[in-house]
Amino acid sequence: GEKTPLTLIGLGPMGRGMVAKFLEHGHPVTVWNRTASRADELVAKGAVRAETAAAAVGANRLVLLSLTDYAAMYEILDGTPLAGRVVVNLSSDTPEETVRAAAWLAERGAELITGGVMVPAPLIGTESAYVFYSGPREVLEPYEPTLSVIGRPEYVGAEHSLAQLFYQAQLDAFLTGLAGILHAFALVGTAGVPARNFVRYLADNVDSLGLYLDETVRHLDEGNHPGDEANVLMMGATARHVVGASEAGGIDAELPRAVQSLYDRAIAAGHGRESWTSLIEVIRKR
Ligand code: NDP
């Protein structure tokens, strides 16, 4: 059948990757980018270049945005007729910003669907690609088959803030985890150990993190943190040793210090004999 036509504004690595996939799947795509030359290759592949952002928005009901942040959306769309448009904003920003944007678009007669793309540009449209979406279900639904081209749609709720909240939560774990990995390499590096000599141990460690998820989810959802071998007192002592080793090695210790602080405060709050998962109480600051 006829493939849904769409407009995509913002041709960074992500936007370019998405347009390429939509074209491969036979969707007519209109593009606009502040730096016009970034559209050249896509136009050669069949995309239609709009001369202005307003013309791009005017071309199709479905308008995807792939911009650095939500501020860029206001800069591009302010003053542009938007009535009847479904704007799917796949840019990153704080959940609060997405809520503000929904109101701004509603005032102009447009609907907002917020999105968070969970893969880097080269993986767009592959098996591992998925995208968190939030906003009105009935607005998203007709476009889900089209949006599936860039990745599996994962609808997470009607509140506009949710897609970016899920996205930020994923990146919270990801960025902190990556920083932890670098820190561990730096720590063995203080003894002159090259990363390649340590990586097989670290790989094992990283793989094992997933094994903690079931127990963690049980504790968090039951609000109960039965102490086991990995209680807060034991883990806290270890956290202190990591800080000590980092300081002795002369490397930055801010990251392990932040972790130690969680343990210290959990112990002070009386969680010492509970599972390490009781750190959630310190993090939540209830
Ligand atoms: P880039 O920052 O490379 O691209 C941003 C796009 O926004 C460019 O087309 C740029 O235009 C445009 N832009 C920025 N500010 C303005 C402005 N004030 N006015 C007009 N246009 C503007 O981002 P990416 O393609 O890497 O990412 C896009 C979004 O996707 C980001 O929010 C990012 O966080 C998110 N994301 C990125 C991933 C990645 O791996 N890169 C993975 C998952 C999500 P111009 O070309 O003229 O500069």
Short mmCIF file of N, CA, C and O in Angstrom, two decimals, residues 6 18 21-22 25 27 62 64 88 90 123-131 133 140-154:
data_model
loop_
_atom_site.label_atom_id
_atom_site.label_comp_id
_atom_site.label_asym_id
_atom_site.label_seq_id
_atom_site.Cartn_x
_atom_site.Cartn_y
_atom_site.Cartn_z
N LEU A 6 6.11 11.76 5.32
CA LEU A 6 6.46 12.46 6.56
C LEU A 6 7.52 13.52 6.31
O LEU A 6 8.21 13.50 5.28
N MET A 18 17.72 8.26 10.23
CA MET A 18 16.28 7.96 10.16
C MET A 18 15.74 8.19 8.76
O MET A 18 14.99 7.37 8.24
N LYS A 21 16.56 5.40 6.43
CA LYS A 21 15.71 4.21 6.65
C LYS A 21 14.32 4.39 6.07
O LYS A 21 13.78 3.48 5.43
N PHE A 22 13.72 5.58 6.30
CA PHE A 22 12.38 5.82 5.76
C PHE A 22 12.40 5.73 4.23
O PHE A 22 11.50 5.17 3.62
N HIS A 25 12.51 2.24 3.01
CA HIS A 25 11.22 1.57 3.14
C HIS A 25 10.14 2.19 2.24
O HIS A 25 8.97 1.85 2.37
N HIS A 27 9.02 5.39 2.09
CA HIS A 27 8.22 6.52 2.57
C HIS A 27 8.68 7.81 1.90
O HIS A 27 9.88 8.10 1.88
N LEU A 62 2.53 14.41 9.49
CA LEU A 62 3.47 13.82 10.44
C LEU A 62 4.83 14.53 10.34
O LEU A 62 5.46 14.52 9.27
N LEU A 64 8.53 14.84 12.14
CA LEU A 64 9.50 14.33 13.12
C LEU A 64 10.60 15.37 13.33
O LEU A 64 11.07 16.00 12.36
N VAL A 88 6.35 14.64 16.30
CA VAL A 88 7.03 13.59 17.07
C VAL A 88 8.44 14.10 17.34
O VAL A 88 9.28 14.14 16.43
N LEU A 90 11.90 13.70 18.71
CA LEU A 90 12.83 12.64 19.11
C LEU A 90 14.12 13.22 19.70
O LEU A 90 15.12 12.54 19.83
N LEU A 123 22.81 2.25 14.42
CA LEU A 123 21.91 1.12 14.71
C LEU A 123 20.44 1.44 14.45
O LEU A 123 19.56 0.60 14.66
N ILE A 124 20.16 2.66 13.98
CA ILE A 124 18.77 3.02 13.68
C ILE A 124 18.19 2.06 12.66
O ILE A 124 18.84 1.75 11.66
N GLY A 125 17.00 1.57 12.94
CA GLY A 125 16.32 0.68 12.00
C GLY A 125 16.81 -0.76 12.05
O GLY A 125 16.40 -1.57 11.23
N THR A 126 17.67 -1.09 13.01
CA THR A 126 18.14 -2.48 13.14
C THR A 126 17.30 -3.19 14.20
O THR A 126 16.50 -2.57 14.90
N GLU A 127 17.51 -4.48 14.34
CA GLU A 127 16.80 -5.33 15.30
C GLU A 127 16.88 -4.78 16.72
O GLU A 127 15.92 -4.87 17.48
N SER A 128 18.04 -4.23 17.09
CA SER A 128 18.23 -3.81 18.47
C SER A 128 17.67 -2.41 18.75
O SER A 128 17.68 -1.96 19.89
N ALA A 129 17.14 -1.75 17.72
CA ALA A 129 16.67 -0.38 17.92
C ALA A 129 15.27 -0.34 18.50
O ALA A 129 14.36 -1.03 18.04
N TYR A 130 15.09 0.45 19.54
CA TYR A 130 13.75 0.72 20.05
C TYR A 130 13.67 2.17 20.48
O TYR A 130 14.69 2.82 20.72
N VAL A 131 12.43 2.67 20.53
CA VAL A 131 12.20 4.08 20.83
C VAL A 131 11.08 4.19 21.86
O VAL A 131 10.01 3.62 21.67
N TYR A 133 8.08 6.09 23.51
CA TYR A 133 7.15 7.15 23.11
C TYR A 133 6.19 7.43 24.24
O TYR A 133 5.78 6.50 24.97
N LEU A 140 -0.62 8.59 18.63
CA LEU A 140 0.55 7.80 18.19
C LEU A 140 0.15 6.61 17.32
O LEU A 140 0.80 6.33 16.31
N GLU A 141 -0.91 5.94 17.76
CA GLU A 141 -1.25 4.64 17.18
C GLU A 141 -1.25 4.57 15.64
O GLU A 141 -0.62 3.66 15.08
N PRO A 142 -1.91 5.49 14.93
CA PRO A 142 -1.92 5.37 13.47
C PRO A 142 -0.53 5.46 12.85
O PRO A 142 -0.34 5.01 11.72
N TYR A 143 0.42 6.04 13.57
CA TYR A 143 1.77 6.23 13.01
C TYR A 143 2.77 5.17 13.47
O TYR A 143 3.92 5.18 13.06
N GLU A 144 2.31 4.25 14.32
CA GLU A 144 3.25 3.23 14.82
C GLU A 144 3.88 2.38 13.72
O GLU A 144 5.09 2.13 13.77
N PRO A 145 3.10 1.94 12.73
CA PRO A 145 3.74 1.15 11.66
C PRO A 145 4.84 1.95 10.95
O PRO A 145 5.90 1.40 10.62
N THR A 146 4.59 3.24 10.72
CA THR A 146 5.60 4.09 10.07
C THR A 146 6.82 4.23 10.97
O THR A 146 7.97 4.06 10.53
N LEU A 147 6.57 4.52 12.24
CA LEU A 147 7.69 4.75 13.17
C LEU A 147 8.50 3.48 13.42
O LEU A 147 9.66 3.54 13.82
N SER A 148 7.88 2.31 13.19
CA SER A 148 8.59 1.04 13.38
C SER A 148 9.81 0.94 12.47
O SER A 148 10.72 0.15 12.75
N VAL A 149 9.83 1.72 11.41
CA VAL A 149 10.95 1.71 10.46
C VAL A 149 12.26 2.08 11.17
O VAL A 149 13.31 1.52 10.86
N ILE A 150 12.21 2.99 12.13
CA ILE A 150 13.46 3.42 12.78
C ILE A 150 13.79 2.58 14.01
O ILE A 150 14.92 2.58 14.50
N GLY A 151 12.79 1.85 14.54
CA GLY A 151 13.02 1.02 15.71
C GLY A 151 11.68 0.62 16.32
O GLY A 151 10.67 1.25 16.03
N ARG A 152 11.70 -0.40 17.15
CA ARG A 152 10.48 -0.89 17.79
C ARG A 152 9.87 0.19 18.68
O ARG A 152 10.55 0.69 19.58
N PRO A 153 8.62 0.59 18.43
CA PRO A 153 8.02 1.59 19.30
C PRO A 153 7.69 0.98 20.67
O PRO A 153 7.10 -0.08 20.75
N GLU A 154 8.09 1.67 21.72
CA GLU A 154 7.76 1.25 23.09
C GLU A 154 6.97 2.38 23.73
O GLU A 154 7.54 3.38 24.19
#
